[in-house]
PDB file of C-alpha atoms in Angstrom:
ATOM      1  CA  MET A  79     194.973  97.818 168.826  1.00 58.00           C
ATOM      2  CA  ASN A  80     196.740  94.610 168.051  1.00 59.00           C
ATOM      3  CA  THR A  81     195.833  92.123 165.341  1.00 59.00           C
ATOM      4  CA  ALA A  82     194.060  89.675 167.673  1.00 57.00           C
ATOM      5  CA  SER A  83     191.725  92.396 168.917  1.00 58.00           C
ATOM      6  CA  ARG A  84     190.837  93.398 165.357  1.00 62.00           C
ATOM      7  CA  TRP A  85     189.885  89.775 164.498  1.00 60.00           C
ATOM      8  CA  LEU A  86     187.705  89.472 167.606  1.00 59.00           C
ATOM      9  CA  ILE A  87     185.816  92.717 166.755  1.00 65.00           C
ATOM     10  CA  ALA A  88     185.263  91.586 163.148  1.00 62.00           C
ATOM     11  CA  LEU A  89     183.983  88.187 164.280  1.00 60.00           C
ATOM     12  CA  GLY A  90     181.557  89.819 166.704  1.00 63.00           C
ATOM     13  CA  LEU A  91     180.161  92.160 164.037  1.00 62.00           C
ATOM     14  CA  GLY A  92     179.686  89.207 161.672  1.00 62.00           C
ATOM     15  CA  LEU A  93     177.778  87.191 164.234  1.00 56.00           C
ATOM     16  CA  ALA A  94     175.574  90.165 165.051  1.00 56.00           C
ATOM     17  CA  THR A  95     174.762  90.715 161.361  1.00 57.00           C
ATOM     18  CA  ALA A  96     173.971  87.039 160.845  1.00 53.00           C
ATOM     19  CA  GLY A  97     171.666  87.034 163.838  1.00 53.00           C
ATOM     20  CA  GLY A  98     169.636  89.936 162.375  1.00 52.00           C
ATOM     21  CA  VAL A  99     168.609  88.068 159.221  1.00 50.00           C
ATOM     22  CA  VAL A 100     164.845  87.296 159.264  1.00 50.00           C
ATOM     23  CA  HIS A 101     163.928  83.894 157.886  1.00 53.00           C
ATOM     24  CA  PRO A 102     160.304  83.293 156.620  1.00 57.00           C
ATOM     25  CA  PRO A 103     158.221  80.961 158.779  1.00 57.00           C
ATOM     26  CA  ARG A 104     157.745  77.416 157.527  1.00 61.00           C
ATOM     27  CA  ALA A 105     154.199  76.010 157.495  1.00 55.00           C
ATOM     28  CA  GLU A 106     153.712  72.541 158.839  1.00 58.00           C
ATOM     29  CA  ALA A 107     150.553  70.390 158.735  1.00 55.00           C
ATOM     30  CA  GLN A 108     149.118  69.470 162.060  1.00 60.00           C
ATOM     31  CA  GLU A 109     146.540  66.759 162.617  1.00 62.00           C
ATOM     32  CA  VAL A 110     143.590  67.864 164.739  1.00 61.00           C
ATOM     33  CA  GLN A 111     142.814  65.289 167.347  1.00 65.00           C
ATOM     34  CA  VAL A 112     139.238  65.414 168.703  1.00 61.00           C
ATOM     35  CA  THR A 113     139.222  64.458 172.318  1.00 64.00           C
ATOM     36  CA  GLY A 114     136.657  64.303 175.016  1.00 60.00           C
ATOM     37  CA  PRO A 115     133.010  63.212 174.569  1.00 63.00           C
ATOM     38  CA  LEU A 116     133.020  64.059 170.788  1.00 57.00           C
ATOM     39  CA  ALA A 117     135.891  61.719 169.973  1.00 59.00           C
ATOM     40  CA  GLY A 118     134.718  59.254 167.310  1.00 57.00           C
ATOM     41  CA  ALA A 119     131.166  60.659 167.239  1.00 54.00           C
ATOM     42  CA  PRO A 120     129.200  60.682 163.912  1.00 58.00           C
ATOM     43  CA  ALA A 121     128.447  63.952 162.098  1.00 55.00           C
ATOM     44  CA  VAL A 122     124.742  63.666 162.985  1.00 59.00           C
ATOM     45  CA  ARG A 123     123.345  61.815 165.974  1.00 62.00           C
ATOM     46  CA  LYS A 124     119.838  60.397 166.375  1.00 67.00           C
ATOM     47  CA  MET A 125     118.982  61.004 162.706  1.00 69.00           C
ATOM     48  CA  ARG A 126     115.740  59.348 161.614  1.00 79.00           C
ATOM     49  CA  ILE A 127     115.923  57.284 158.420  1.00 84.00           C
ATOM     50  CA  TYR A 128     112.580  57.646 156.654  1.00 86.00           C
ATOM     51  CA  ARG A 129     113.065  55.846 153.342  1.00 90.00           C
ATOM     52  CA  ASP A 130     115.717  53.134 153.543  1.00 91.00           C
ATOM     53  CA  GLY A 131     114.188  49.655 153.144  1.00 92.00           C
ATOM     54  CA  ARG A 132     110.594  50.909 153.294  1.00 94.00           C
ATOM     55  CA  PHE A 133     107.603  50.755 150.964  1.00 96.00           C
ATOM     56  CA  GLN A 134     105.726  53.925 150.079  1.00 96.00           C
ATOM     57  CA  PHE A 135     102.017  54.329 149.274  1.00 97.00           C
ATOM     58  CA  GLN A 136     100.983  57.819 148.235  1.00 97.00           C
ATOM     59  CA  PRO A 137      97.445  58.982 147.338  1.00 98.00           C
ATOM     60  CA  GLU A 138      97.677  62.216 145.359  1.00 97.00           C
ATOM     61  CA  PHE A 139      95.783  64.751 143.306  1.00 97.00           C
ATOM     62  CA  GLY A 140      96.838  67.627 141.063  1.00 97.00           C
ATOM     63  CA  ALA A 141      96.224  69.650 137.921  1.00 97.00           C
ATOM     64  CA  THR A 142      98.001  70.456 134.687  1.00 97.00           C
ATOM     65  CA  LEU A 143      99.503  73.913 134.175  1.00 96.00           C
ATOM     66  CA  VAL A 144      99.468  76.552 131.383  1.00 93.00           C
ATOM     67  CA  ASP A 145      96.881  74.660 129.310  1.00 95.00           C
ATOM     68  CA  GLU A 146      95.436  76.133 126.126  1.00 93.00           C
ATOM     69  CA  PHE A 147      92.004  74.556 125.818  1.00 96.00           C
ATOM     70  CA  THR A 148      91.464  72.038 128.617  1.00 96.00           C
ATOM     71  CA  ARG A 149      92.882  71.642 132.124  1.00 96.00           C
ATOM     72  CA  THR A 150      93.200  68.120 133.467  1.00 97.00           C
ATOM     73  CA  MET A 151      92.524  67.321 137.113  1.00 98.00           C
ATOM     74  CA  PHE A 152      94.359  64.170 138.213  1.00 98.00           C
ATOM     75  CA  PHE A 153      93.438  61.749 140.982  1.00 98.00           C
ATOM     76  CA  GLY A 154      95.626  58.730 141.650  1.00 97.00           C
ATOM     77  CA  ALA A 155      98.385  57.142 143.672  1.00 98.00           C
ATOM     78  CA  GLN A 156     102.052  56.158 143.726  1.00 97.00           C
ATOM     79  CA  ILE A 157     103.620  53.018 145.113  1.00 97.00           C
ATOM     80  CA  GLY A 158     107.328  52.448 145.520  1.00 97.00           C
ATOM     81  CA  TYR A 159     110.253  50.913 147.346  1.00 97.00           C
ATOM     82  CA  HIS A 160     113.456  52.571 148.577  1.00 96.00           C
ATOM     83  CA  PHE A 161     116.682  50.601 148.328  1.00 95.00           C
ATOM     84  CA  THR A 162     118.524  53.228 150.371  1.00 93.00           C
ATOM     85  CA  ASP A 163     117.602  56.507 152.019  1.00 92.00           C
ATOM     86  CA  TRP A 164     118.581  58.334 148.809  1.00 93.00           C
ATOM     87  CA  LEU A 165     117.389  56.034 145.996  1.00 96.00           C
ATOM     88  CA  GLY A 166     114.063  54.373 145.190  1.00 97.00           C
ATOM     89  CA  ILE A 167     111.791  53.266 142.364  1.00 98.00           C
ATOM     90  CA  HIS A 168     108.115  54.182 141.953  1.00 98.00           C
ATOM     91  CA  ALA A 169     105.108  53.379 139.799  1.00 98.00           C
ATOM     92  CA  PHE A 170     102.209  55.803 139.485  1.00 98.00           C
ATOM     93  CA  PHE A 171      98.699  55.907 138.037  1.00 97.00           C
ATOM     94  CA  ASP A 172      96.455  58.966 137.740  1.00 98.00           C
ATOM     95  CA  TYR A 173      92.948  59.286 136.324  1.00 97.00           C
ATOM     96  CA  GLY A 174      92.298  62.524 134.442  1.00 97.00           C
ATOM     97  CA  LEU A 175      89.171  64.689 134.375  1.00 96.00           C
ATOM     98  CA  GLY A 176      89.092  67.532 131.818  1.00 95.00           C
ATOM     99  CA  LEU A 177      87.879  71.065 132.528  1.00 96.00           C
ATOM    100  CA  ASP A 178      87.532  73.647 129.752  1.00 95.00           C
ATOM    101  CA  THR A 179      89.713  76.752 129.974  1.00 95.00           C
ATOM    102  CA  ASN A 180      88.520  80.308 129.485  1.00 95.00           C
ATOM    103  CA  LEU A 181      89.891  80.285 125.920  1.00 94.00           C
ATOM    104  CA  THR A 182      87.657  77.328 125.024  1.00 95.00           C
ATOM    105  CA  ASP A 183      84.664  79.158 126.486  1.00 94.00           C
ATOM    106  CA  GLN A 184      85.479  82.239 124.425  1.00 94.00           C
ATOM    107  CA  VAL A 185      85.799  80.243 121.185  1.00 93.00           C
ATOM    108  CA  SER A 186      82.522  78.494 121.947  1.00 93.00           C
ATOM    109  CA  LYS A 187      80.718  81.797 122.508  1.00 91.00           C
ATOM    110  CA  THR A 188      82.312  84.168 119.994  1.00 89.00           C
ATOM    111  CA  GLY A 189      84.134  82.002 117.429  1.00 82.00           C
ATOM    112  CA  GLN A 190      83.152  82.593 113.817  1.00 77.00           C
ATOM    113  CA  ARG A 191      82.408  79.887 111.246  1.00 70.00           C
ATOM    114  CA  THR A 192      83.561  80.476 107.655  1.00 67.00           C
ATOM    115  CA  ASP A 193      84.155  78.302 104.618  1.00 62.00           C
ATOM    116  CA  TYR A 194      87.889  78.452 105.300  1.00 64.00           C
ATOM    117  CA  ASN A 195      87.627  76.969 108.788  1.00 73.00           C
ATOM    118  CA  ALA A 196      84.689  74.612 108.235  1.00 73.00           C
ATOM    119  CA  LEU A 197      86.999  71.610 108.616  1.00 78.00           C
ATOM    120  CA  SER A 198      88.741  72.897 111.746  1.00 84.00           C
ATOM    121  CA  LEU A 199      85.691  74.548 113.326  1.00 85.00           C
ATOM    122  CA  PRO A 200      82.362  73.263 111.930  1.00 83.00           C
ATOM    123  CA  SER A 201      80.517  74.972 114.793  1.00 85.00           C
ATOM    124  CA  PRO A 202      81.875  77.278 117.517  1.00 89.00           C
ATOM    125  CA  ALA A 203      79.400  75.818 120.006  1.00 89.00           C
ATOM    126  CA  GLY A 204      80.766  72.343 119.292  1.00 90.00           C
ATOM    127  CA  PHE A 205      84.407  73.318 119.847  1.00 93.00           C
ATOM    128  CA  PRO A 206      84.582  71.783 123.377  1.00 94.00           C
ATOM    129  CA  LYS A 207      83.661  68.425 121.805  1.00 93.00           C
ATOM    130  CA  GLN A 208      86.661  68.376 119.460  1.00 94.00           C
ATOM    131  CA  ILE A 209      89.540  69.496 121.696  1.00 96.00           C
ATOM    132  CA  GLY A 210      92.070  66.932 122.915  1.00 96.00           C
ATOM    133  CA  GLN A 211      91.999  65.612 126.471  1.00 96.00           C
ATOM    134  CA  ILE A 212      94.349  63.603 128.703  1.00 97.00           C
ATOM    135  CA  THR A 213      92.304  60.836 130.286  1.00 97.00           C
ATOM    136  CA  MET A 214      94.993  59.113 132.391  1.00 97.00           C
ATOM    137  CA  LEU A 215      98.706  59.066 133.134  1.00 98.00           C
ATOM    138  CA  THR A 216     100.766  56.111 134.324  1.00 98.00           C
ATOM    139  CA  GLY A 217     104.426  55.117 134.341  1.00 98.00           C
ATOM    140  CA  VAL A 218     107.537  54.206 136.317  1.00 98.00           C
ATOM    141  CA  GLN A 219     110.358  56.374 137.617  1.00 98.00           C
ATOM    142  CA  ALA A 220     113.569  56.334 139.610  1.00 98.00           C
ATOM    143  CA  THR A 221     113.670  58.726 142.568  1.00 97.00           C
ATOM    144  CA  PHE A 222     116.902  60.326 143.828  1.00 97.00           C
ATOM    145  CA  ILE A 223     116.997  62.178 147.161  1.00 96.00           C
ATOM    146  CA  PRO A 224     120.133  64.375 147.303  1.00 95.00           C
ATOM    147  CA  LEU A 225     119.169  66.753 150.144  1.00 93.00           C
ATOM    148  CA  ARG A 226     117.463  66.534 153.506  1.00 90.00           C
ATOM    149  CA  GLY A 227     117.119  68.768 156.512  1.00 88.00           C
ATOM    150  CA  LYS A 228     114.581  70.663 158.624  1.00 87.00           C
ATOM    151  CA  LEU A 229     112.070  73.318 157.647  1.00 84.00           C
ATOM    152  CA  SER A 230     110.740  75.954 160.014  1.00 81.00           C
ATOM    153  CA  LEU A 231     106.987  76.550 159.984  1.00 72.00           C
ATOM    154  CA  PHE A 232     106.236  80.111 161.142  1.00 74.00           C
ATOM    155  CA  GLN A 233     109.350  79.912 163.345  1.00 73.00           C
ATOM    156  CA  ALA A 234     107.305  77.852 165.799  1.00 75.00           C
ATOM    157  CA  ALA A 235     107.707  74.274 164.637  1.00 80.00           C
ATOM    158  CA  PHE A 236     110.297  72.328 162.706  1.00 85.00           C
ATOM    159  CA  VAL A 237     109.624  69.385 160.395  1.00 90.00           C
ATOM    160  CA  ASP A 238     112.015  66.996 158.707  1.00 91.00           C
ATOM    161  CA  THR A 239     112.111  67.529 154.940  1.00 94.00           C
ATOM    162  CA  ASP A 240     113.847  66.104 151.912  1.00 95.00           C
ATOM    163  CA  PHE A 241     114.211  67.321 148.349  1.00 97.00           C
ATOM    164  CA  TYR A 242     114.021  64.748 145.561  1.00 98.00           C
ATOM    165  CA  LEU A 243     114.460  64.452 141.806  1.00 98.00           C
ATOM    166  CA  PHE A 244     112.873  61.821 139.579  1.00 98.00           C
ATOM    167  CA  GLY A 245     112.889  60.663 135.979  1.00 98.00           C
ATOM    168  CA  GLY A 246     111.343  57.826 134.018  1.00 98.00           C
ATOM    169  CA  VAL A 247     108.826  56.955 131.314  1.00 98.00           C
ATOM    170  CA  ALA A 248     105.111  57.815 131.231  1.00 98.00           C
ATOM    171  CA  PHE A 249     102.144  56.504 129.265  1.00 98.00           C
ATOM    172  CA  ALA A 250      99.411  59.078 128.691  1.00 98.00           C
ATOM    173  CA  GLY A 251      95.888  58.202 127.624  1.00 98.00           C
ATOM    174  CA  VAL A 252      94.813  60.782 125.040  1.00 98.00           C
ATOM    175  CA  SER A 253      91.358  61.354 123.545  1.00 97.00           C
ATOM    176  CA  GLU A 254      91.386  63.379 120.325  1.00 95.00           C
ATOM    177  CA  ARG A 255      89.081  64.272 117.453  1.00 93.00           C
ATOM    178  CA  SER A 256      89.012  61.406 114.970  1.00 89.00           C
ATOM    179  CA  ASP A 257      90.712  61.729 111.597  1.00 86.00           C
ATOM    180  CA  VAL A 258      88.850  63.621 108.892  1.00 79.00           C
ATOM    181  CA  ASN A 259      90.349  62.366 105.644  1.00 64.00           C
ATOM    182  CA  THR A 260      89.590  63.070 101.992  1.00 46.00           C
ATOM    183  CA  ASN A 261      89.215  59.376 101.201  1.00 45.00           C
ATOM    184  CA  GLY A 262      87.430  58.410 104.395  1.00 44.00           C
ATOM    185  CA  ASP A 263      83.773  57.863 105.140  1.00 44.00           C
ATOM    186  CA  ALA A 264      83.414  61.022 107.211  1.00 47.00           C
ATOM    187  CA  THR A 265      80.652  63.426 106.241  1.00 51.00           C
ATOM    188  CA  CYS A 266      83.084  66.352 106.239  1.00 60.00           C
ATOM    189  CA  ARG A 267      85.425  65.924 103.249  1.00 52.00           C
ATOM    190  CA  PRO A 268      87.790  68.640 101.955  1.00 47.00           C
ATOM    191  CA  ASN A 269      86.958  67.864  98.341  1.00 47.00           C
ATOM    192  CA  THR A 270      83.246  68.220  99.073  1.00 50.00           C
ATOM    193  CA  LEU A 271      83.826  71.531 100.834  1.00 49.00           C
ATOM    194  CA  ARG A 272      85.795  72.950  97.920  1.00 50.00           C
ATOM    195  CA  GLN A 273      83.030  71.996  95.498  1.00 52.00           C
ATOM    196  CA  ALA A 274      80.405  73.447  97.800  1.00 51.00           C
ATOM    197  CA  ARG A 275      82.214  76.769  97.865  1.00 52.00           C
ATOM    198  CA  ALA A 276      82.298  76.765  94.090  1.00 55.00           C
ATOM    199  CA  ASP A 277      78.551  76.010  93.860  1.00 55.00           C
ATOM    200  CA  ASN A 278      77.613  78.467  96.610  1.00 53.00           C
ATOM    201  CA  LYS A 279      76.086  75.629  98.626  1.00 50.00           C
ATOM    202  CA  PHE A 280      78.503  75.829 101.508  1.00 46.00           C
ATOM    203  CA  SER A 281      75.957  76.111 104.319  1.00 48.00           C
ATOM    204  CA  SER A 282      74.291  72.744 103.756  1.00 48.00           C
ATOM    205  CA  VAL A 283      77.630  70.929 103.524  1.00 46.00           C
ATOM    206  CA  ASN A 284      78.927  72.637 106.644  1.00 54.00           C
ATOM    207  CA  GLU A 285      75.986  71.235 108.588  1.00 59.00           C
ATOM    208  CA  ASP A 286      77.223  67.757 107.690  1.00 61.00           C
ATOM    209  CA  CYS A 287      80.583  68.593 109.272  1.00 74.00           C
ATOM    210  CA  LEU A 288      78.921  68.915 112.664  1.00 79.00           C
ATOM    211  CA  ALA A 289      79.054  65.132 113.025  1.00 79.00           C
ATOM    212  CA  THR A 290      82.807  65.393 113.618  1.00 83.00           C
ATOM    213  CA  GLN A 291      82.169  67.480 116.753  1.00 86.00           C
ATOM    214  CA  SER A 292      80.732  64.842 119.058  1.00 86.00           C
ATOM    215  CA  ASP A 293      81.693  62.416 121.791  1.00 87.00           C
ATOM    216  CA  GLU A 294      81.178  59.545 119.352  1.00 86.00           C
ATOM    217  CA  TYR A 295      83.586  60.995 116.794  1.00 87.00           C
ATOM    218  CA  ARG A 296      86.700  60.683 118.965  1.00 92.00           C
ATOM    219  CA  THR A 297      89.708  58.350 119.021  1.00 93.00           C
ATOM    220  CA  SER A 298      91.692  57.226 122.064  1.00 95.00           C
ATOM    221  CA  ARG A 299      95.374  56.276 122.031  1.00 97.00           C
ATOM    222  CA  ILE A 300      98.381  55.866 124.325  1.00 98.00           C
ATOM    223  CA  ALA A 301     101.207  58.406 123.982  1.00 98.00           C
ATOM    224  CA  ILE A 302     104.651  57.463 125.323  1.00 98.00           C
ATOM    225  CA  ALA A 303     106.609  60.311 126.893  1.00 98.00           C
ATOM    226  CA  PRO A 304     109.599  60.955 129.146  1.00 98.00           C
ATOM    227  CA  THR A 305     108.675  62.218 132.579  1.00 98.00           C
ATOM    228  CA  PHE A 306     110.814  64.135 135.061  1.00 98.00           C
ATOM    229  CA  GLY A 307     110.472  66.624 137.865  1.00 98.00           C
ATOM    230  CA  VAL A 308     111.217  67.620 141.444  1.00 98.00           C
ATOM    231  CA  GLY A 309     109.472  67.307 144.785  1.00 98.00           C
ATOM    232  CA  LEU A 310     109.579  68.175 148.463  1.00 97.00           C
ATOM    233  CA  SER A 311     108.517  65.900 151.343  1.00 96.00           C
ATOM    234  CA  LEU A 312     107.493  67.207 154.774  1.00 95.00           C
ATOM    235  CA  TYR A 313     107.440  64.497 157.447  1.00 94.00           C
ATOM    236  CA  PHE A 314     104.759  64.912 160.098  1.00 92.00           C
ATOM    237  CA  THR A 315     105.327  61.532 161.765  1.00 91.00           C
ATOM    238  CA  ASP A 316     107.618  58.551 161.352  1.00 90.00           C
ATOM    239  CA  TYR A 317     105.303  57.105 158.686  1.00 93.00           C
ATOM    240  CA  LEU A 318     103.414  60.081 157.181  1.00 95.00           C
ATOM    241  CA  ALA A 319     104.632  62.884 154.931  1.00 96.00           C
ATOM    242  CA  MET A 320     103.034  65.513 152.737  1.00 96.00           C
ATOM    243  CA  THR A 321     104.545  65.825 149.237  1.00 97.00           C
ATOM    244  CA  LEU A 322     104.609  68.779 146.843  1.00 97.00           C
ATOM    245  CA  GLU A 323     105.610  67.719 143.350  1.00 98.00           C
ATOM    246  CA  TYR A 324     106.162  69.231 139.891  1.00 98.00           C
ATOM    247  CA  ARG A 325     106.055  66.839 136.931  1.00 98.00           C
ATOM    248  CA  ALA A 326     106.651  67.342 133.192  1.00 98.00           C
ATOM    249  CA  PHE A 327     105.723  64.840 130.459  1.00 98.00           C
ATOM    250  CA  PRO A 328     106.134  66.300 126.930  1.00 98.00           C
ATOM    251  CA  PHE A 329     104.642  64.592 123.856  1.00 97.00           C
ATOM    252  CA  LYS A 330     102.853  65.427 120.595  1.00 96.00           C
ATOM    253  CA  TRP A 331      99.063  65.679 120.380  1.00 96.00           C
ATOM    254  CA  ASN A 332      96.343  67.757 118.733  1.00 95.00           C
ATOM    255  CA  THR A 333      95.075  69.909 121.576  1.00 95.00           C
ATOM    256  CA  SER A 334      92.604  71.919 119.465  1.00 93.00           C
ATOM    257  CA  GLY A 335      91.343  69.220 117.102  1.00 92.00           C
ATOM    258  CA  THR A 336      92.085  71.490 114.125  1.00 89.00           C
ATOM    259  CA  ASP A 337      94.061  71.231 110.899  1.00 85.00           C
ATOM    260  CA  GLU A 338      97.539  72.323 111.973  1.00 82.00           C
ATOM    261  CA  GLY A 339     100.029  70.737 109.535  1.00 76.00           C
ATOM    262  CA  GLY A 340     100.917  68.086 107.004  1.00 65.00           C
ATOM    263  CA  THR A 341     101.554  67.920 103.273  1.00 58.00           C
ATOM    264  CA  ALA A 342      99.340  69.179 100.460  1.00 53.00           C
ATOM    265  CA  LYS A 343     100.115  66.630  97.745  1.00 48.00           C
ATOM    266  CA  ASP A 344      96.430  65.868  97.128  1.00 47.00           C
ATOM    267  CA  ARG A 345      95.293  69.481  96.874  1.00 47.00           C
ATOM    268  CA  SER A 346      94.343  71.153  93.620  1.00 47.00           C
ATOM    269  CA  ALA A 347      95.567  74.539  92.519  1.00 41.00           C
ATOM    270  CA  ASP A 348      92.269  76.213  93.413  1.00 43.00           C
ATOM    271  CA  SER A 349      92.190  74.924  96.970  1.00 47.00           C
ATOM    272  CA  SER A 350      94.168  77.746  98.526  1.00 47.00           C
ATOM    273  CA  GLY A 351      93.358  78.583 102.125  1.00 46.00           C
ATOM    274  CA  PRO A 352      94.779  78.627 105.634  1.00 45.00           C
ATOM    275  CA  PHE A 353      94.690  74.829 106.081  1.00 50.00           C
ATOM    276  CA  PRO A 354      98.058  73.134 105.478  1.00 59.00           C
ATOM    277  CA  ASP A 355      96.664  69.983 103.857  1.00 73.00           C
ATOM    278  CA  GLY A 356      92.881  70.020 104.141  1.00 71.00           C
ATOM    279  CA  LYS A 357      92.545  67.045 106.482  1.00 80.00           C
ATOM    280  CA  ILE A 358      92.918  66.171 110.154  1.00 86.00           C
ATOM    281  CA  ASP A 359      95.225  63.288 111.072  1.00 87.00           C
ATOM    282  CA  SER A 360      98.409  62.502 113.009  1.00 89.00           C
ATOM    283  CA  SER A 361     100.374  65.156 111.107  1.00 87.00           C
ATOM    284  CA  ASP A 362      98.384  67.820 112.975  1.00 90.00           C
ATOM    285  CA  ARG A 363      99.836  66.823 116.352  1.00 92.00           C
ATOM    286  CA  THR A 364     102.214  69.437 117.760  1.00 92.00           C
ATOM    287  CA  SER A 365     104.828  69.154 120.504  1.00 94.00           C
ATOM    288  CA  GLN A 366     103.443  70.174 123.883  1.00 96.00           C
ATOM    289  CA  PHE A 367     105.447  70.605 127.079  1.00 97.00           C
ATOM    290  CA  ASN A 368     102.792  69.154 129.362  1.00 97.00           C
ATOM    291  CA  GLN A 369     103.331  69.875 133.040  1.00 97.00           C
ATOM    292  CA  MET A 370     101.448  69.516 136.295  1.00 97.00           C
ATOM    293  CA  PHE A 371     101.587  70.203 140.024  1.00 97.00           C
ATOM    294  CA  LYS A 372     100.538  67.536 142.538  1.00 97.00           C
ATOM    295  CA  LEU A 373      99.842  67.302 146.247  1.00 98.00           C
ATOM    296  CA  GLY A 374     100.115  63.941 147.966  1.00 97.00           C
ATOM    297  CA  PHE A 375     100.274  62.189 151.317  1.00 97.00           C
ATOM    298  CA  ALA A 376     102.900  59.453 151.575  1.00 97.00           C
ATOM    299  CA  PHE A 377     102.552  56.518 153.960  1.00 97.00           C
ATOM    300  CA  TYR A 378     105.680  54.448 154.719  1.00 95.00           C
ATOM    301  CA  LEU A 379     105.703  50.759 155.656  1.00 93.00           C
ATOM    302  CA  PRO A 380     106.760  49.400 158.048  1.00 91.00           C
ATOM    303  CA  PHE A 381     105.441  52.190 160.239  1.00 84.00           C
ATOM    304  CA  HIS A 382     108.644  52.551 162.283  1.00 77.00           C
ATOM    305  CA  GLY A 383     111.826  53.726 160.582  1.00 69.00           C
ATOM    306  CA  GLU A 384     115.429  53.444 161.749  1.00 72.00           C
ATOM    307  CA  LEU A 385     117.231  55.827 164.077  1.00 62.00           C
ATOM    308  CA  THR A 386     121.000  56.331 163.845  1.00 60.00           C
ATOM    309  CA  GLU A 387     123.246  56.335 166.896  1.00 62.00           C
TER     310      GLU A 387
END
């Protein structure tokens, strides 16, 4: 074999080897072009806009949850306006009606009166007259609607729904037992009770304390609280929806009308007992996470909403 033949064989083997090398594939981006009847179409067609640019009037009723001594039934309404389909502002007002809980009934029937609780519980039967009550709730809130869709009812019917969040400020009307102070004009004074115990004349003095358990011996005030919660709207027609709503509005108040706290600077060394300071005033208010559930029916004006393309 001559030299030229050897070079040709070597060149052929080299080309064959080079052709057997596997190169990894190279990824390239490719733009998806939608053609046909869906070209340029919106994500959702014929979507009904329920809130945008519409006023809302909503009668509602509900009740507070996990109450200790009194449950409040609320009857009221909301009014509002929606700047967009996902943002609005509302004002609300609810009138409250108190109902005693089972715990209040038990204290009223089986509670015991002693010299140590004469200030907090002059009479077990009068306990329902001294507990705190929420008489009304009003305020303003911003409403944010992040989600909407359809809900199946028994797999037979579908209704438009939206889920909303809200937050704002509330003003709660509170009725509480009036202050019972050492230096006040009340008939039930801690100093008098201590002396009565010493003279073994407690019973007659304790009868005077009964005056603080009455509808007349109550004080009303306005408590300011943050309010926030969540809700769900179910749209039956273009202008009518049913709402399910959870609301919280925490603030301090004296739910039991008893001596719960304070300082004891004015107490003598022989005035030991379970009462923190021997008087009932604002220092006895404790933080309460007040919460409620409400059912409402929302009417939207104008009666006809928008419909997207």
